[in-house]
Amino acid sequence: MAAQLLDGKVMSDALRAEIAQKVAALKEKGVTPGLAVILVGEDPASQIYVRNKGIGCEQTGMHSVTIRMPEETTQQELEGQIRALNNDPAIHGILVQLPLPRHLDEAAALAVIVPEKDVDGFHVQNAGKLLNGLNGVVACTPKGALEMIRRTGVSLSGKEAVVVGRSNIVGKPMAVLLLQENCTVTVCHSRTADLAAHTRRADVLVAAVGKAKFITADMVKPGAIVIDVGINRVDGKVVGDVDFENVKEVAAWITPVPGGVGRMTITMLLQNTLEAAERTLA
Ligand code: NDP
């Protein structure tokens, strides 16, 4: 039986309509949520992501600024720009588009963003809050993926969740979020022995690997919720980490690529920016 589609576009449209209403209410109180995106260099994929973030801001009535810096920008110049945005009251969210050119230190740059404006949720303070179950900014991709899982309506308590990938921006925070939902969580990575033995146990399977069609149908438990975070370019086409055509015959729920987690990630960025603006009134 074919799986039900978890459509990131449909979910995002509904969520963005709610966000737009909240933005309008905030504007009546004199605050327009503002997002600043810093783009260093000319990476083509980054250009697309940045454009989509601007479109999201426009759709929801937010103020958005894109700061384009040349490839040869120095660490000092980049950090100076971030500090200026930290002090700009019209900006509630700051995002440094990754990857940065190789000569720049990503971790050092991200650490300069004040945690209240870290709408990507990458700052160690926000990552630490998540780990400790405290209120902070949650990274957009795992936050969006969890929202999609929740919208299946399936009770998560006691379920086996397997996350493939352990990056700081996707795999690890995803595992923590699923733990908070009372799933029993396994995190797999490149050194995991017999990966398929783990994935086949998963009621919820999240793939964040970065390898096209890596999760095949024989690795999936019948009836599973399958969340595909991967974005891979193959012959000019964007494909996920999951072999969608075959896995959809086994899973009960599945996200498409494109039109799945990627779309929700930007929606969560808008949500985080809105919440950052709301906190300035609290
Ligand atoms: P990273 O490269 O940082 O992490 C990849 C993870 O996959 C690592 O933990 C790695 O293990 C693991 N891995 C690699 N090979 C294997 C293997 N053979 N078996 C099991 N695990 C393996 O990537 P990200 O987490 O940043 O991103 C993952 C994917 O998600 C990418 O395709 C990226 O483009 C996409 N992405 C999508 C977003 C969206 O908005 N939809 C946002 C962010 C990312 P190890 O740690 O041992 O090296």
GROMACS .gro file of C-alpha atoms and ligand atoms in nm:
model
  330
    1MET     CA    1   0.000   0.000   0.000
    2ALA     CA    2   0.137   0.342  -0.088
    3ALA     CA    3   0.232   0.571   0.201
    4GLN     CA    4   0.050   0.892   0.280
    5LEU     CA    5   0.246   1.199   0.177
    6LEU     CA    6   0.361   1.447   0.441
    7ASP     CA    7   0.345   1.750   0.215
    8GLY     CA    8   0.576   2.026   0.336
    9LYS     CA    9   0.417   2.277   0.103
   10VAL     CA   10   0.062   2.222   0.228
   11MET     CA   11   0.176   2.225   0.592
   12SER     CA   12   0.391   2.532   0.535
   13ASP     CA   13   0.111   2.724   0.363
   14ALA     CA   14  -0.114   2.667   0.666
   15LEU     CA   15   0.159   2.756   0.914
   16ARG     CA   16   0.269   3.064   0.719
   17ALA     CA   17  -0.091   3.191   0.718
   18GLU     CA   18  -0.091   3.161   1.101
   19ILE     CA   19   0.249   3.332   1.121
   20ALA     CA   20   0.125   3.617   0.897
   21GLN     CA   21  -0.167   3.677   1.135
   22LYS     CA   22   0.068   3.693   1.434
   23VAL     CA   23   0.303   3.926   1.245
   24ALA     CA   24   0.009   4.158   1.171
   25ALA     CA   25  -0.087   4.157   1.541
   26LEU     CA   26   0.270   4.237   1.640
   27LYS     CA   27   0.287   4.521   1.389
   28GLU     CA   28  -0.016   4.677   1.558
   29LYS     CA   29   0.195   4.686   1.874
   30GLY     CA   30   0.469   4.867   1.682
   31VAL     CA   31   0.704   4.574   1.619
   32THR     CA   32   0.776   4.438   1.270
   33PRO     CA   33   0.971   4.110   1.292
   34GLY     CA   34   1.296   4.149   1.099
   35LEU     CA   35   1.529   3.882   0.960
   36ALA     CA   36   1.879   3.954   0.833
   37VAL     CA   37   2.054   3.696   0.616
   38ILE     CA   38   2.426   3.725   0.554
   39LEU     CA   39   2.546   3.561   0.235
   40VAL     CA   40   2.921   3.544   0.176
   41GLY     CA   41   3.035   3.449  -0.174
   42GLU     CA   42   2.847   3.312  -0.473
   43ASP     CA   43   2.750   2.953  -0.384
   44PRO     CA   44   2.458   2.879  -0.624
   45ALA     CA   45   2.259   2.660  -0.381
   46SER     CA   46   2.297   2.923  -0.109
   47GLN     CA   47   2.164   3.190  -0.346
   48ILE     CA   48   1.846   2.983  -0.392
   49TYR     CA   49   1.802   2.923  -0.017
   50VAL     CA   50   1.850   3.292   0.058
   51ARG     CA   51   1.598   3.390  -0.208
   52ASN     CA   52   1.341   3.147  -0.066
   53LYS     CA   53   1.392   3.289   0.283
   54GLY     CA   54   1.325   3.639   0.148
   55ILE     CA   55   1.007   3.514  -0.022
   56GLY     CA   56   0.893   3.360   0.308
   57CYS     CA   57   0.945   3.692   0.487
   58GLU     CA   58   0.749   3.874   0.219
   59GLN     CA   59   0.461   3.622   0.239
   60THR     CA   60   0.429   3.668   0.612
   61GLY     CA   61   0.476   4.046   0.622
   62MET     CA   62   0.817   4.041   0.788
   63HIS     CA   63   1.099   4.283   0.726
   64SER     CA   64   1.394   4.112   0.557
   65VAL     CA   65   1.743   4.222   0.466
   66THR     CA   66   1.998   4.025   0.266
   67ILE     CA   67   2.356   4.132   0.319
   68ARG     CA   68   2.577   4.009   0.037
   69MET     CA   69   2.947   4.002   0.115
   70PRO     CA   70   3.221   3.916  -0.136
   71GLU     CA   71   3.400   3.578  -0.140
   72GLU     CA   72   3.720   3.740  -0.005
   73THR     CA   73   3.547   3.879   0.309
   74THR     CA   74   3.770   3.846   0.617
   75GLN     CA   75   3.664   3.690   0.948
   76GLN     CA   76   3.691   4.033   1.108
   77GLU     CA   77   3.462   4.191   0.846
   78LEU     CA   78   3.207   3.913   0.882
   79GLU     CA   79   3.204   3.932   1.262
   80GLY     CA   80   3.183   4.313   1.242
   81GLN     CA   81   2.872   4.280   1.026
   82ILE     CA   82   2.717   4.032   1.271
   83ARG     CA   83   2.788   4.268   1.565
   84ALA     CA   84   2.620   4.555   1.379
   85LEU     CA   85   2.308   4.338   1.334
   86ASN     CA   86   2.322   4.231   1.701
   87ASN     CA   87   2.282   4.601   1.785
   88ASP     CA   88   2.015   4.678   1.523
   89PRO     CA   89   1.671   4.699   1.693
   90ALA     CA   90   1.490   4.643   1.359
   91ILE     CA   91   1.650   4.297   1.331
   92HIS     CA   92   1.521   4.012   1.550
   93GLY     CA   93   1.681   3.722   1.368
   94ILE     CA   94   2.029   3.685   1.218
   95LEU     CA   95   2.122   3.400   0.989
   96VAL     CA   96   2.463   3.337   0.840
   97GLN     CA   97   2.407   3.125   0.531
   98LEU     CA   98   2.625   2.813   0.539
   99PRO     CA   99   2.858   2.692   0.404
  100LEU     CA  100   3.093   2.988   0.434
  101PRO     CA  101   3.398   3.011   0.205
  102ARG     CA  102   3.673   2.780   0.337
  103HIS     CA  103   3.899   3.053   0.477
  104LEU     CA  104   3.629   3.160   0.725
  105ASP     CA  105   3.568   2.999   1.067
  106GLU     CA  106   3.197   2.907   1.080
  107ALA     CA  107   3.185   2.817   1.449
  108ALA     CA  108   3.359   3.140   1.550
  109ALA     CA  109   3.121   3.348   1.334
  110LEU     CA  110   2.807   3.175   1.468
  111ALA     CA  111   2.927   3.230   1.825
  112VAL     CA  112   2.919   3.608   1.767
  113ILE     CA  113   2.542   3.611   1.705
  114VAL     CA  114   2.362   3.699   2.030
  115PRO     CA  115   2.163   3.387   2.131
  116GLU     CA  116   1.832   3.581   2.133
  117LYS     CA  117   1.876   3.658   1.761
  118ASP     CA  118   2.013   3.313   1.669
  119VAL     CA  119   1.703   3.207   1.474
  120ASP     CA  120   1.890   2.910   1.323
  121GLY     CA  121   1.932   2.769   1.675
  122PHE     CA  122   2.299   2.684   1.611
  123HIS     CA  123   2.451   2.884   1.901
  124VAL     CA  124   2.595   2.658   2.172
  125GLN     CA  125   2.372   2.831   2.427
  126ASN     CA  126   2.058   2.734   2.233
  127ALA     CA  127   2.191   2.383   2.164
  128GLY     CA  128   2.264   2.349   2.537
  129LYS     CA  129   1.916   2.468   2.632
  130LEU     CA  130   1.761   2.206   2.405
  131LEU     CA  131   1.973   1.935   2.565
  132ASN     CA  132   1.865   2.052   2.911
  133GLY     CA  133   1.496   2.079   2.823
  134LEU     CA  134   1.499   2.458   2.865
  135ASN     CA  135   1.325   2.714   2.646
  136GLY     CA  136   1.557   2.830   2.370
  137VAL     CA  137   1.567   2.857   1.994
  138VAL     CA  138   1.539   2.512   1.834
  139ALA     CA  139   1.723   2.448   1.506
  140CYS     CA  140   1.485   2.491   1.213
  141THR     CA  141   1.532   2.160   1.028
  142PRO     CA  142   1.473   1.922   1.321
  143LYS     CA  143   1.196   2.150   1.450
  144GLY     CA  144   1.024   2.132   1.110
  145ALA     CA  145   1.077   1.757   1.084
  146LEU     CA  146   0.918   1.706   1.428
  147GLU     CA  147   0.622   1.922   1.326
  148MET     CA  148   0.572   1.695   1.023
  149ILE     CA  149   0.594   1.382   1.240
  150ARG     CA  150   0.338   1.528   1.483
  151ARG     CA  151   0.099   1.601   1.198
  152THR     CA  152   0.065   1.228   1.129
  153GLY     CA  153  -0.138   1.220   1.450
  154VAL     CA  154   0.050   0.903   1.554
  155SER     CA  155   0.124   0.884   1.927
  156LEU     CA  156   0.503   0.895   1.962
  157SER     CA  157   0.537   0.783   2.323
  158GLY     CA  158   0.726   0.454   2.345
  159LYS     CA  159   0.794   0.436   1.971
  160GLU     CA  160   1.132   0.333   1.830
  161ALA     CA  161   1.291   0.631   1.654
  162VAL     CA  162   1.608   0.596   1.450
  163VAL     CA  163   1.799   0.902   1.330
  164VAL     CA  164   2.064   0.838   1.065
  165GLY     CA  165   2.318   1.121   1.092
  166ARG     CA  166   2.469   1.293   1.396
  167SER     CA  167   2.546   1.648   1.281
  168ASN     CA  168   2.506   1.934   1.527
  169ILE     CA  169   2.248   2.104   1.306
  170VAL     CA  170   2.024   1.809   1.219
  171GLY     CA  171   2.096   1.463   1.364
  172LYS     CA  172   2.175   1.547   1.726
  173PRO     CA  173   1.896   1.803   1.786
  174MET     CA  174   1.651   1.570   1.606
  175ALA     CA  175   1.743   1.289   1.845
  176VAL     CA  176   1.690   1.516   2.147
  177LEU     CA  177   1.349   1.632   2.020
  178LEU     CA  178   1.236   1.273   1.966
  179LEU     CA  179   1.360   1.183   2.314
  180GLN     CA  180   1.147   1.467   2.451
  181GLU     CA  181   0.850   1.304   2.275
  182ASN     CA  182   0.927   0.988   2.477
  183CYS     CA  183   1.054   0.789   2.180
  184THR     CA  184   1.329   0.535   2.235
  185VAL     CA  185   1.598   0.691   2.019
  186THR     CA  186   1.891   0.537   1.833
  187VAL     CA  187   2.139   0.760   1.653
  188CYS     CA  188   2.329   0.600   1.365
  189HIS     CA  189   2.632   0.732   1.179
  190SER     CA  190   2.908   0.630   0.939
  191ARG     CA  191   3.063   0.390   1.192
  192THR     CA  192   2.738   0.216   1.281
  193ALA     CA  193   2.765  -0.160   1.238
  194ASP     CA  194   2.472  -0.317   1.048
  195LEU     CA  195   2.278   0.003   0.987
  196ALA     CA  196   1.982  -0.180   0.832
  197ALA     CA  197   1.930  -0.383   1.151
  198HIS     CA  198   1.868  -0.052   1.331
  199THR     CA  199   1.659   0.120   1.063
  200ARG     CA  200   1.433  -0.185   1.027
  201ARG     CA  201   1.328  -0.144   1.390
  202ALA     CA  202   1.226   0.219   1.341
  203ASP     CA  203   0.865   0.330   1.379
  204VAL     CA  204   1.002   0.677   1.302
  205LEU     CA  205   1.301   0.691   1.067
  206VAL     CA  206   1.480   1.020   1.001
  207ALA     CA  207   1.746   1.024   0.728
  208ALA     CA  208   1.999   1.309   0.747
  209VAL     CA  209   2.299   1.162   0.571
  210GLY     CA  210   2.360   1.355   0.249
  211LYS     CA  211   2.369   1.050   0.019
  212ALA     CA  212   2.115   1.016  -0.261
  213LYS     CA  213   1.862   0.732  -0.221
  214PHE     CA  214   2.070   0.585   0.064
  215ILE     CA  215   1.770   0.447   0.256
  216THR     CA  216   1.623   0.166   0.049
  217ALA     CA  217   1.290  -0.015   0.091
  218ASP     CA  218   1.449  -0.322   0.255
  219MET     CA  219   1.583  -0.094   0.534
  220VAL     CA  220   1.236   0.029   0.631
  221LYS     CA  221   0.985  -0.125   0.873
  222PRO     CA  222   0.640  -0.164   0.715
  223GLY     CA  223   0.414   0.115   0.844
  224ALA     CA  224   0.700   0.346   0.949
  225ILE     CA  225   0.700   0.726   0.939
  226VAL     CA  226   0.991   0.817   0.710
  227ILE     CA  227   1.134   1.169   0.719
  228ASP     CA  228   1.383   1.255   0.447
  229VAL     CA  229   1.605   1.550   0.538
  230GLY     CA  230   1.858   1.496   0.260
  231ILE     CA  231   1.914   1.740  -0.023
  232ASN     CA  232   2.131   1.591  -0.295
  233ARG     CA  233   2.181   1.706  -0.651
  234VAL     CA  234   2.191   1.425  -0.906
  235ASP     CA  235   2.202   1.508  -1.279
  236GLY     CA  236   2.062   1.854  -1.207
  237LYS     CA  237   1.772   1.711  -1.003
  238VAL     CA  238   1.723   1.744  -0.628
  239VAL     CA  239   1.672   1.410  -0.454
  240GLY     CA  240   1.662   1.307  -0.090
  241ASP     CA  241   1.844   1.044   0.115
  242VAL     CA  242   1.549   0.806   0.077
  243ASP     CA  243   1.469   0.597  -0.229
  244PHE     CA  244   1.123   0.757  -0.238
  245GLU     CA  245   0.963   0.549  -0.518
  246ASN     CA  246   1.028   0.217  -0.346
  247VAL     CA  247   1.013   0.323   0.020
  248LYS     CA  248   0.668   0.476  -0.027
  249GLU     CA  249   0.538   0.123  -0.092
  250VAL     CA  250   0.655   0.011   0.254
  251ALA     CA  251   0.616   0.315   0.480
  252ALA     CA  252   0.285   0.450   0.613
  253TRP     CA  253   0.398   0.815   0.595
  254ILE     CA  254   0.674   0.974   0.392
  255THR     CA  255   0.809   1.321   0.312
  256PRO     CA  256   0.895   1.408  -0.049
  257VAL     CA  257   1.211   1.585  -0.169
  258PRO     CA  258   1.171   1.857  -0.280
  259GLY     CA  259   0.857   1.989  -0.110
  260GLY     CA  260   0.914   1.822   0.227
  261VAL     CA  261   1.147   1.907   0.513
  262GLY     CA  262   1.326   2.183   0.316
  263ARG     CA  263   1.009   2.389   0.285
  264MET     CA  264   0.926   2.334   0.652
  265THR     CA  265   1.277   2.441   0.753
  266ILE     CA  266   1.219   2.788   0.609
  267THR     CA  267   0.877   2.803   0.773
  268MET     CA  268   1.039   2.724   1.110
  269LEU     CA  269   1.292   3.001   1.044
  270LEU     CA  270   1.000   3.242   1.004
  271GLN     CA  271   0.843   3.100   1.321
  272ASN     CA  272   1.169   3.146   1.515
  273THR     CA  273   1.202   3.504   1.388
  274LEU     CA  274   0.844   3.581   1.491
  275GLU     CA  275   0.906   3.434   1.839
  276ALA     CA  276   1.230   3.636   1.872
  277ALA     CA  277   1.035   3.955   1.791
  278GLU     CA  278   0.756   3.860   2.034
  279ARG     CA  279   1.013   3.812   2.312
  280THR     CA  280   1.122   4.177   2.276
  281LEU     CA  281   0.776   4.276   2.405
  282ALA     CA  282   0.770   4.025   2.691
  283NDP     P1  283   2.663   1.616   0.768
  283NDP     O1  284   2.749   1.584   0.652
  283NDP     O2  285   2.708   1.714   0.869
  283NDP     O3  286   2.625   1.480   0.845
  283NDP     C1  287   2.597   1.363   0.776
  283NDP     C2  288   2.583   1.250   0.875
  283NDP     O4  289   2.558   1.131   0.803
  283NDP     C3  290   2.707   1.227   0.960
  283NDP     O5  291   2.672   1.213   1.096
  283NDP     C4  292   2.765   1.099   0.903
  283NDP     O6  293   2.830   1.019   1.000
  283NDP     C5  294   2.640   1.029   0.854
  283NDP     N1  295   2.676   0.932   0.751
  283NDP     C6  296   2.753   0.951   0.641
  283NDP     N2  297   2.765   0.835   0.573
  283NDP     C7  298   2.696   0.743   0.641
  283NDP     C8  299   2.672   0.605   0.623
  283NDP     N3  300   2.724   0.539   0.519
  283NDP     N4  301   2.595   0.540   0.712
  283NDP     C9  302   2.541   0.604   0.818
  283NDP     N5  303   2.560   0.737   0.840
  283NDP    C10  304   2.637   0.803   0.754
  283NDP     O7  305   2.524   1.660   0.704
  283NDP     P2  306   2.400   1.745   0.764
  283NDP     O8  307   2.349   1.681   0.888
  283NDP     O9  308   2.435   1.888   0.766
  283NDP    O10  309   2.295   1.723   0.646
  283NDP    C11  310   2.248   1.595   0.609
  283NDP    C12  311   2.167   1.609   0.483
  283NDP    O11  312   2.056   1.694   0.509
  283NDP    C13  313   2.239   1.673   0.365
  283NDP    O12  314   2.189   1.615   0.245
  283NDP    C14  315   2.199   1.819   0.372
  283NDP    O13  316   2.205   1.881   0.245
  283NDP    C15  317   2.057   1.804   0.419
  283NDP     N6  318   2.007   1.921   0.490
  283NDP    C16  319   1.881   1.959   0.459
  283NDP    C17  320   1.822   2.065   0.522
  283NDP    C18  321   1.684   2.101   0.485
  283NDP    O14  322   1.642   2.213   0.505
  283NDP     N7  323   1.605   2.005   0.432
  283NDP    C19  324   1.895   2.145   0.621
  283NDP    C20  325   2.024   2.089   0.656
  283NDP    C21  326   2.077   1.982   0.590
  283NDP     P3  327   2.967   1.064   1.075
  283NDP    O15  328   2.926   1.162   1.179
  283NDP    O16  329   3.019   0.938   1.131
  283NDP    O17  330   3.056   1.124   0.969
   0.00000   0.00000   0.00000
